[in-house]
Coordinates of C-alpha atoms in Angstrom, one line a residue:
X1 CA 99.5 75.7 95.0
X2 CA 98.0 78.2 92.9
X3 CA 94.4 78.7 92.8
X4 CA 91.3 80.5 93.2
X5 CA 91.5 80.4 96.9
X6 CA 95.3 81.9 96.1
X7 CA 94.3 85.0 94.3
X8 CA 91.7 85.5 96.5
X9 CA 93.8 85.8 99.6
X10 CA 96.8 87.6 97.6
X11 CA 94.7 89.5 95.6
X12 CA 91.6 90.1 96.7
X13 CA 90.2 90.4 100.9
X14 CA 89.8 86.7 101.5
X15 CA 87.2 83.8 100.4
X16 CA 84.1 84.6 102.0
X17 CA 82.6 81.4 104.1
X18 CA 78.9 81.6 102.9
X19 CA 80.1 82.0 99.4
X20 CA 79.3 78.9 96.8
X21 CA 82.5 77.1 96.4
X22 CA 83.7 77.9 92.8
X23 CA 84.2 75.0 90.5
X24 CA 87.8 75.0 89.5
X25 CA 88.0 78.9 88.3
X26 CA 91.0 81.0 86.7
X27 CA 92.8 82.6 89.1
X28 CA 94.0 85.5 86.7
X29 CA 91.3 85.8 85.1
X30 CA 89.3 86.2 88.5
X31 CA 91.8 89.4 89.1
X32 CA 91.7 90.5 85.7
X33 CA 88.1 90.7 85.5
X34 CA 87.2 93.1 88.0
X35 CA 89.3 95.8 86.0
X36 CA 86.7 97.0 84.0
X37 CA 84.4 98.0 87.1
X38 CA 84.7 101.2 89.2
X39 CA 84.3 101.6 93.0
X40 CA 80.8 102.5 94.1
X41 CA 80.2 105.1 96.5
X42 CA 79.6 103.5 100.3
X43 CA 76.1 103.2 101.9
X44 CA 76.1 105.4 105.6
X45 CA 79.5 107.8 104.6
X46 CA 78.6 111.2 106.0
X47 CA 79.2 114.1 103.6
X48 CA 81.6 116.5 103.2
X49 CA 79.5 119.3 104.2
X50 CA 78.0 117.2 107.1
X51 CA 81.8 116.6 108.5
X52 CA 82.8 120.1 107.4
X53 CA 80.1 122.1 109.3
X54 CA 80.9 119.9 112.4
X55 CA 84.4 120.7 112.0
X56 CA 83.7 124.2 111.7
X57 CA 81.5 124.9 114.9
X58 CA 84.3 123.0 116.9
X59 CA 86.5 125.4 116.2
X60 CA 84.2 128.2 117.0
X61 CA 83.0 126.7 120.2
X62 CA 87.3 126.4 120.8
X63 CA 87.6 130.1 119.9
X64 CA 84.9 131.2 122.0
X65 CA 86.4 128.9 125.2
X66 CA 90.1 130.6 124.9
X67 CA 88.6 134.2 124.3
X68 CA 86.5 133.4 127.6
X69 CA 89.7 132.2 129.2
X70 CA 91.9 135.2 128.2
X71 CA 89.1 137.2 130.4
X72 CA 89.1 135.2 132.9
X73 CA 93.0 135.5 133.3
X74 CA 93.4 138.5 135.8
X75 CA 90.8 136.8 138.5
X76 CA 93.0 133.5 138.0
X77 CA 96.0 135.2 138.9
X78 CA 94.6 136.7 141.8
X79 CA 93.2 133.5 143.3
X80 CA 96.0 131.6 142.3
X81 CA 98.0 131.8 145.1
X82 CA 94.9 130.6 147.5
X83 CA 94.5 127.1 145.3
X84 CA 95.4 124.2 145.5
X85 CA 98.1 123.1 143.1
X86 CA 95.7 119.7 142.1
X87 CA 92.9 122.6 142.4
X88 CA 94.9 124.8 139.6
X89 CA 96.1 121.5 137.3
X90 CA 91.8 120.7 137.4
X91 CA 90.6 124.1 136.3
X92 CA 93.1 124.7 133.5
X93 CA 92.3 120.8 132.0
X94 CA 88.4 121.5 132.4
X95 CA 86.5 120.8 128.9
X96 CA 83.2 123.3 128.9
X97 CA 80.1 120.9 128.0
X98 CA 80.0 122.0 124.1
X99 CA 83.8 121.1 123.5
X100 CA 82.9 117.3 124.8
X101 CA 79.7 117.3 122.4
X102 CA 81.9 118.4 119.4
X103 CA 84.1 116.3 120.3
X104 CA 81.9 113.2 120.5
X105 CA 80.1 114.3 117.5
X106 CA 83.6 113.7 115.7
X107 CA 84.3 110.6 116.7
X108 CA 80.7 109.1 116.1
X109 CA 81.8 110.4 112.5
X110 CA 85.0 109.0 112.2
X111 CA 83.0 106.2 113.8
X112 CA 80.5 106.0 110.6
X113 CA 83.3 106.2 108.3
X114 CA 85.2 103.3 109.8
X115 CA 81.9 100.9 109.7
X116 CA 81.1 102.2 105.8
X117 CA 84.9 100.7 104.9
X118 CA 84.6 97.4 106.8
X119 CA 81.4 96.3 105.9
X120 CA 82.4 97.2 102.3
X121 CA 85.2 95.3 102.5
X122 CA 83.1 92.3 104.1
X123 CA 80.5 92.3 101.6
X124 CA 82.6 93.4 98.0
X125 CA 82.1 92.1 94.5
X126 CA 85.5 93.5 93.5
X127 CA 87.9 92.4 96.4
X128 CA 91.0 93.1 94.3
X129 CA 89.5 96.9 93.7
X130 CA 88.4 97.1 97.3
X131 CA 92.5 96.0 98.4
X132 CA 93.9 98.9 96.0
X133 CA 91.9 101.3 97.4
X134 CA 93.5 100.4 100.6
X135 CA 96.8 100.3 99.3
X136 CA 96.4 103.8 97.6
X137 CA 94.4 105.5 101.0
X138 CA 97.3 103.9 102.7
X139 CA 100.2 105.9 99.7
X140 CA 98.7 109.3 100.5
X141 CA 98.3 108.1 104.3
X142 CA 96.6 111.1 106.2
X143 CA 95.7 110.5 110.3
X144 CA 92.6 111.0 112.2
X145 CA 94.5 111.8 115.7
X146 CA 93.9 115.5 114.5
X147 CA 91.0 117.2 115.6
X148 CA 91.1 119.1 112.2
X149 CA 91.3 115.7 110.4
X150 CA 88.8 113.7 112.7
X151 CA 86.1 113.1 109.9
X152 CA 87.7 114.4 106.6
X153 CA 90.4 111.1 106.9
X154 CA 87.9 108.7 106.1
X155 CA 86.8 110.8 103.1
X156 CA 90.1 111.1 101.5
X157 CA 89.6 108.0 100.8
X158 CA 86.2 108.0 99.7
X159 CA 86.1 111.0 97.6
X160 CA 89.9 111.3 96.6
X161 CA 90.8 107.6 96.3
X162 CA 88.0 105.3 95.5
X163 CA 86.7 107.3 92.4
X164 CA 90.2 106.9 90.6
X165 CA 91.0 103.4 91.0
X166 CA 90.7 102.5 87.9
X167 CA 91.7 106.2 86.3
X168 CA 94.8 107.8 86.3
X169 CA 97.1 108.3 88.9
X170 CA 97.6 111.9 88.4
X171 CA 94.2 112.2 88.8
X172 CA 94.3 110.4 91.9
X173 CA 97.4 112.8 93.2
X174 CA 95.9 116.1 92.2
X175 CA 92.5 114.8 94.3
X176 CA 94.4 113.5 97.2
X177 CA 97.0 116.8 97.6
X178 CA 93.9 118.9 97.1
X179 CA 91.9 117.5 99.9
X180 CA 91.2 119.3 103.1
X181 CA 92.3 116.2 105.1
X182 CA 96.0 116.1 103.3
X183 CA 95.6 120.0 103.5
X184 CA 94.9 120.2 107.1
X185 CA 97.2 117.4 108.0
X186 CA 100.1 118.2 106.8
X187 CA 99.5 122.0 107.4
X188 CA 99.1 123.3 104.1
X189 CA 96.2 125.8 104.8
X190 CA 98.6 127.9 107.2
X191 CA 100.9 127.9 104.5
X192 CA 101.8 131.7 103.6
X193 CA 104.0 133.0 100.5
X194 CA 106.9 135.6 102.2
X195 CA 106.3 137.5 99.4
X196 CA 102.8 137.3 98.6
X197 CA 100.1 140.6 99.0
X198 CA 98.9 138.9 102.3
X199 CA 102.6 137.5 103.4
X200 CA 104.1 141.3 103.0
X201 CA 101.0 142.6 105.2
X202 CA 101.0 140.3 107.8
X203 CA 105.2 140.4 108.3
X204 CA 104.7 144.1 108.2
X205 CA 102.7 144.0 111.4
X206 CA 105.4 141.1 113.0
X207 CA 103.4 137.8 112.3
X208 CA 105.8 135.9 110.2
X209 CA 103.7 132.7 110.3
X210 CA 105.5 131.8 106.7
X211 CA 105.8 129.4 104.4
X212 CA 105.1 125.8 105.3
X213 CA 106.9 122.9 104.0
X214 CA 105.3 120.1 105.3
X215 CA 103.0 118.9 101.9
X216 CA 105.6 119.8 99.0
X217 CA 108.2 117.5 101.2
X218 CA 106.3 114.5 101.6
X219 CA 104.8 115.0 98.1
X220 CA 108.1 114.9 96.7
X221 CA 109.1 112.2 99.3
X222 CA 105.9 109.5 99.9
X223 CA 103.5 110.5 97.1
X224 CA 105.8 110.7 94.2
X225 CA 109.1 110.4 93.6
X226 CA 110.7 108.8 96.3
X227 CA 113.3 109.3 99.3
X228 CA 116.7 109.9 97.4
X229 CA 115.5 110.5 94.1
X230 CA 117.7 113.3 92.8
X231 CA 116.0 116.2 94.8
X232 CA 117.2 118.8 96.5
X233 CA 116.4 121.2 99.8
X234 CA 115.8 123.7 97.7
X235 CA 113.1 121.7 95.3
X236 CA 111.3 121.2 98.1
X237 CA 111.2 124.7 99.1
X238 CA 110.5 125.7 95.4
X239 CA 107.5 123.3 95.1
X240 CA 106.3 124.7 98.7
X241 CA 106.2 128.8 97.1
X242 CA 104.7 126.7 94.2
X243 CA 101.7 124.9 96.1
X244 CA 100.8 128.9 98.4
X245 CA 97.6 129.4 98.4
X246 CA 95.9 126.4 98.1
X247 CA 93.7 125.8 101.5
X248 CA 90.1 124.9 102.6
X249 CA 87.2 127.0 102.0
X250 CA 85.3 128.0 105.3
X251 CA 87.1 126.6 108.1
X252 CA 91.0 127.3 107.3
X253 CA 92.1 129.7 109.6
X254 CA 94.7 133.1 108.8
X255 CA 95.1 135.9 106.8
X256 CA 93.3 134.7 104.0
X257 CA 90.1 132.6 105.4
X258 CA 87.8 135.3 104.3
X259 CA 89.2 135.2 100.5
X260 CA 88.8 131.5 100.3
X261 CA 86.0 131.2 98.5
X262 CA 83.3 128.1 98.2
X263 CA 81.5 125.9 100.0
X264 CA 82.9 125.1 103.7
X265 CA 85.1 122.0 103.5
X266 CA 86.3 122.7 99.8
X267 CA 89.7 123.1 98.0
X268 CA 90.2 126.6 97.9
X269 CA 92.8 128.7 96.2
X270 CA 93.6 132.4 97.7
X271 CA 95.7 134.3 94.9
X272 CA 96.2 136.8 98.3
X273 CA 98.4 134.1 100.0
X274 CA 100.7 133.0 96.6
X275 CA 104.0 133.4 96.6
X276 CA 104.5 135.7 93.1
X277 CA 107.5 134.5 90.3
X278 CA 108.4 131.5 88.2
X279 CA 110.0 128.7 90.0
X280 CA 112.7 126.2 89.1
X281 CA 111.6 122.5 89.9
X282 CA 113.9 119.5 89.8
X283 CA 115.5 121.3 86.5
X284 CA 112.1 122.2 85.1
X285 CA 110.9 125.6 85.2
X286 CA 107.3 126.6 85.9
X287 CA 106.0 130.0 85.1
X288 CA 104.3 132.3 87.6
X289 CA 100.9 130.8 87.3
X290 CA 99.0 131.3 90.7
X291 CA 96.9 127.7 91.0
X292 CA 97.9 126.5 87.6
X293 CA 101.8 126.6 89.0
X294 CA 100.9 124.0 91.6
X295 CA 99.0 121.8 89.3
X296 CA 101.8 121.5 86.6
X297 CA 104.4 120.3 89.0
X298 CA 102.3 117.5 90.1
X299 CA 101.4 116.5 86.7
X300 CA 105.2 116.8 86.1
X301 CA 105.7 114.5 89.1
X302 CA 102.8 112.5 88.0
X303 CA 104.3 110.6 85.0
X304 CA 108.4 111.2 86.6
X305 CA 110.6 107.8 85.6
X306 CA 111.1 108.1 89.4
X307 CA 107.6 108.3 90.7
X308 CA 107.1 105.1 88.3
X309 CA 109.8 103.2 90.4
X310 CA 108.5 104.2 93.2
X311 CA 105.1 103.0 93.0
X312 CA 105.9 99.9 91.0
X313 CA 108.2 98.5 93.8
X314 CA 106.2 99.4 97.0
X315 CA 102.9 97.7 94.6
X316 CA 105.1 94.8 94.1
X317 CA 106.2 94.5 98.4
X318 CA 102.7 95.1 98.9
X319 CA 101.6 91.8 96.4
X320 CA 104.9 89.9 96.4
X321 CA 107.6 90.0 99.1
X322 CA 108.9 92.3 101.6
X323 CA 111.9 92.1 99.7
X324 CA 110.6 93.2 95.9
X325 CA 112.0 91.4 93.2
X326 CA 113.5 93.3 90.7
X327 CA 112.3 91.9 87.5
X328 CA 108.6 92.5 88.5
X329 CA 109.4 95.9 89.7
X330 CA 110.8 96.8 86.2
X331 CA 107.8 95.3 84.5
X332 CA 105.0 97.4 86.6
X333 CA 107.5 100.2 86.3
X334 CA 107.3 99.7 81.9
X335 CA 103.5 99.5 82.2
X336 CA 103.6 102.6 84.1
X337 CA 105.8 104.9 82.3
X338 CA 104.2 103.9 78.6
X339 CA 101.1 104.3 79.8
X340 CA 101.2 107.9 81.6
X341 CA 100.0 106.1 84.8
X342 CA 96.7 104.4 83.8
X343 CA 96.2 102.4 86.9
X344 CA 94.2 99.5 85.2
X345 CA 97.6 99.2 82.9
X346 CA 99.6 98.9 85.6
X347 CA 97.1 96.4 87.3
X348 CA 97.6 94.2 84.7
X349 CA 101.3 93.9 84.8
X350 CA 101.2 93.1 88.6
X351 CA 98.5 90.7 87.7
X352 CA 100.6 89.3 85.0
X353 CA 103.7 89.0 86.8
X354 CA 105.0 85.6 87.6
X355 CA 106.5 86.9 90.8
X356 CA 103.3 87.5 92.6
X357 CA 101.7 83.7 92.0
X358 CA 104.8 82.5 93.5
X359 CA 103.5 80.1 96.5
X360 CA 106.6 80.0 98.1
X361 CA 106.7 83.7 98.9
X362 CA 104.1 85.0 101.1
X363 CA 103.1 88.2 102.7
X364 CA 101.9 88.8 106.5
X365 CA 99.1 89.9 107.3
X366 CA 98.4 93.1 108.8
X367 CA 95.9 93.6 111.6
X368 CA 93.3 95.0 109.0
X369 CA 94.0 92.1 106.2
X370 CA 93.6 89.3 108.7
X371 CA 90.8 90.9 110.1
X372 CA 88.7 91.1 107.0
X373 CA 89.8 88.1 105.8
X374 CA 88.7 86.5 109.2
X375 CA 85.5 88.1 109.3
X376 CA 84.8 87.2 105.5
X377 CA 85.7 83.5 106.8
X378 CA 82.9 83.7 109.1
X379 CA 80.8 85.0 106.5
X380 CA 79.8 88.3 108.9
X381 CA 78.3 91.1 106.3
X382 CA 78.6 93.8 108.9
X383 CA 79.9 95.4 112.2
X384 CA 78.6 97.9 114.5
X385 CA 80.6 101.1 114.0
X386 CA 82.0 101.2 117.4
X387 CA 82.7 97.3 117.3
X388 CA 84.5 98.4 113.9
X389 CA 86.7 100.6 115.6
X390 CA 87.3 99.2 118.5
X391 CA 88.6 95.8 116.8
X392 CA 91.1 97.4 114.5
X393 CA 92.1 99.8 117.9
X394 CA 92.8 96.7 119.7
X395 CA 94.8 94.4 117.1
X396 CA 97.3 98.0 116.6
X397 CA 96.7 99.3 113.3
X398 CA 93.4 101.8 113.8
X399 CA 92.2 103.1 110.6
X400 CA 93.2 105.7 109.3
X401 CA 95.7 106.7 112.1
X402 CA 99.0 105.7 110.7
X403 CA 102.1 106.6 113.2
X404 CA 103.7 109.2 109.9
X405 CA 102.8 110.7 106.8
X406 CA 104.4 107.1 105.6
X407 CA 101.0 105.6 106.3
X408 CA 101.3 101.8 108.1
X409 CA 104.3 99.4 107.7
X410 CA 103.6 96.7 104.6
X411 CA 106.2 93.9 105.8
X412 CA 106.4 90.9 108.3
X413 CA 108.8 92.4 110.4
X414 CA 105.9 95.4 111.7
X415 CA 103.4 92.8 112.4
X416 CA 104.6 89.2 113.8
X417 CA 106.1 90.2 117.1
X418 CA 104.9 88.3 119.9
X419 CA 102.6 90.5 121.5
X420 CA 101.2 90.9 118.3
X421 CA 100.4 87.6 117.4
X422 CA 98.9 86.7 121.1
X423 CA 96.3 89.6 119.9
X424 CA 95.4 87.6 116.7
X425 CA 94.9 84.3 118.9
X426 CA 92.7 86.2 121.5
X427 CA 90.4 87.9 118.8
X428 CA 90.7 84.7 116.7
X429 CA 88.6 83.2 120.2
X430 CA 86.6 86.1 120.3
X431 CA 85.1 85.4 116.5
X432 CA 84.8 81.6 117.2
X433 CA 82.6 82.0 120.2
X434 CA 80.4 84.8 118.7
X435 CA 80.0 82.1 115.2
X436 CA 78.9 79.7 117.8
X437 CA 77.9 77.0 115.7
X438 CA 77.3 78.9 112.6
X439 CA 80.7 77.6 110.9
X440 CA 82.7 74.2 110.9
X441 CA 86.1 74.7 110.8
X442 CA 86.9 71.3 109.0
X443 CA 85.1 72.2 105.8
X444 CA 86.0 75.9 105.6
X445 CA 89.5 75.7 106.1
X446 CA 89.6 74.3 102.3
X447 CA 87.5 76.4 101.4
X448 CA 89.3 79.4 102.2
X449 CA 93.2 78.1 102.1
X450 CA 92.6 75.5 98.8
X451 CA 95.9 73.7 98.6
X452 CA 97.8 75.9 100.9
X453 CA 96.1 73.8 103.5
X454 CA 99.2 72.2 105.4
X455 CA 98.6 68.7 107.2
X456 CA 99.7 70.3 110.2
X457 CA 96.9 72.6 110.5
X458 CA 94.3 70.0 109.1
X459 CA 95.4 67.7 112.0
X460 CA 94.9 70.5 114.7
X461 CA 91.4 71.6 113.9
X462 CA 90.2 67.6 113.3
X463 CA 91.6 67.0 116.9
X464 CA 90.3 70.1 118.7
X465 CA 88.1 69.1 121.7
X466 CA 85.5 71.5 120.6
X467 CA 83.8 73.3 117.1
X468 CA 84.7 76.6 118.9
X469 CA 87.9 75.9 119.3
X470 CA 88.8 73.9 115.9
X471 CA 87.2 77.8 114.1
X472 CA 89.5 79.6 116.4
X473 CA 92.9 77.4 115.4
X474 CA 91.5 77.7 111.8
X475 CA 91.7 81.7 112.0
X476 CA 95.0 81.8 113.9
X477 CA 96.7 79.3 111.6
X478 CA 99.9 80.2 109.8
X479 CA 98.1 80.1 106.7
X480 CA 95.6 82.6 107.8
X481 CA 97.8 84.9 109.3
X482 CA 99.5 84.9 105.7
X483 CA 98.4 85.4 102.1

């Protein structure tokens, strides 16, 4: 059955608990409202010079530890011999006191960052806004396992994402590719042009570090156009020469650090480090342009027929099916192209489409959707950080730590194994003991699953021998686990 308690779950986060019960209520019109908001900016996110600074004395104090290590070498090798082997294996692995204080400082960021999402996402007046930012954070999918991108992950999606949720999405795509988390990431601020003043200099004295690849590829690839979209090997080396030079100002290490200029964490570009000449992109030509080159090929890519496809059919897997249907791919892809990529257009045709109010098809749940939805449920307005990240660590899908630049898996087949699904049941015991009391299964399940409510799972909470244990059946239901 369609309903308010239907778009909530497929459109927005999940029905909150506490929340008033709302009096019959368009479901459309619930989604369609919230397109004329923005995304505020989240209470407790650290800033970028804050995360940059810590980033930057890391490094120094990791610089400082292998120059003292390189000094140390001859004694080593003397004494070698007379250790132990377990002895040798301890003193190579040992972390001065300074590295495990960066270190921690890192991850108490990364921490911060992780809280600031989830209790947004608890406490939200624009669910449907809050899931696209998800979605899109999840499109240019960036990972906190580096050291380099420990902090800045989280504000990709703060500074880069949330802002232009309701813009464009070339604006969205020229923040995201010029952010030192996608630049660090995928290695773009090592990147050197062969050719370029700093290239010639450095190959001259027989450090051929080279152009890198890595962020032209999976722009091509994930961001825009798609896997097997007409583009070649050489495209993707053209757009790499294209996007030389652009790094982050006063922590980027090579050749050109010192000519990147602006505050430390910032998109800088280093002319020093560009590969000189026009370039030839899937059939378009660019001329020599030095940052200007870069940018023109994304806003070429930007508003491409295939980068339209794209993104219309992995919106419509991520609100339809796992298999998109056609028809609703071709409508968000319409809204797209005729629009130049105005996000709120293409909202609209997902919201409009017939496809995604379909009952019968439903999406799974991944660890962080049934999380917040269970959470909302409960009506909790806010988790520790730690708790935050330890939840999401546990149930296998850790933010912003996706296993590839493809960001995290959106269909059933990545998230109902078995295992999987006994971790839902145990944390789904863990929140019904901590509510205690505070919630009664048999009047929220209605609440939050309106006429999806099966008799099945009606008849297991009113027959559980305890409050505790009707709330936990509630949250590990089939209807909860779905939306």
């Amino acid at each position: 059955m369609v309903d308010l308690a239907f778009a909530e779950n497929r459109f927005g986060l999940g029905p909150r608990g506490d929340a008033s019960a709302a009096a019959g209520g368009d479901p459309r019109g619930w989604a369609s409202a919230q397109l004329g908001g923005s995304q505020p900016q989240l209470a407790g996110v650290p800033g970028r010079r804050e995360v940059a600074e810590g980033l930057a004395d890391y490094l120094a104090i990791q610089r400082e530890a292998k120059m003292e290590r390189r000094e140390a070498a001859p004694a080593a090798m003397m004494t070698a011999a007379d250790l132990p082997k377990s002895g040798e294996a301890a003193a190579k692995k040992e972390v001065s006191p300074e590295v495990k204080m960066a270190r921690r400082e890192g991850r108490e960021t990364y921490a911060r960052l992780v809280a600031a999402r989830v209790n947004s996402a608890l406490t939200t007046q624009a669910p449907f806004l809050e899931r696209m930012s998800h979605f899109w954070a999840n499109h240019f999918a960036v990972s906190a396992q580096k050291q380099t991108t420990l902090g800045f992950a989280g504000l990709l999606e703060m500074e880069a994402i949330r802002p232009h949720v309701t813009g464009r999405f070339g604006d969205m795509l020229l923040a995201a590719e010029r952010h030192p988390a996608m630049l660090f990431y995928l290695d773009q601020a090592q990147s050197i042009g062969p050719n370029s003043q700093l290239g010639t200099r450095a190959a001259a004295r027989g450090n051929n570090r080279g152009l890198n690849e890595n962020l032209a590829r999976e722009i091509l690839e994930l961001h825009t156009l798609g896997v097997r979209t007409g583009y070649a090997q050489a495209d993707v080396t053209e757009f790499a020469r294209a996007l030389t030079g652009w790094t982050v100002a006063g922590i980027a290490r090579g050749p050109g650090a010192r000519f990147a200029a602006g505050d430390p964490g910032d998109f800088a570009f280093v002319e020093l480090l560009h590969e000189p000449g026009a370039r030839t992109i899937i059939g378009r030509r660019f001329a020599e342009g030095g940052e200007a080159q870069g940018k023109a090929v994304l806003e070429m890519l930007a508003v491409h027929p295939a980068t339209a496809r794209h993104i219309a059919t992995k919106l419509t897997r991520h609100f339809a099916a796992d298999d998109p249907p056609p028809a609703m791919v071709a409508r968000i892809e319409q809204a797209f192209l005729k629009s130049g990529g105005d996000l709120p257009t293409v909202y609209r045709a997902l919201i409009d489409s017939p496809e995604a109010w379909d009952p019968g098809s439903v999406k799974f749940r991944s660890p962080w959707d049934w999380t917040v939805a269970s959470l909302r449920a409960l009506g909790t307005k806010e988790l520790q950080p730690m708790v935050a990240v330890a939840t999401l660590r546990e149930l296998g899908q850790p933010v912003w730590m996706p296993p590839s630049p493809a960001g995290w898996d959106d269909d059933s087949a990545s998230w109902a194994g078995p295992d999987a699904l006994v971790r839902r049941v145990e944390a789904a015991q863990r929140m019904a003991l901590r509510a205690g009391d505070t919630a009664d299964a048999r009047s929220l399940a209605p609440k939050l699953l309106g006429g999806r409510l099966s008799d099945k799972t009606r008849t297991a909470i009113a027959r559980a021998e305890s409050p505790t244990t009707g709330l936990a059946i509630l949250l590990a239901s089939p209807e909860m686990l779905r939306r």
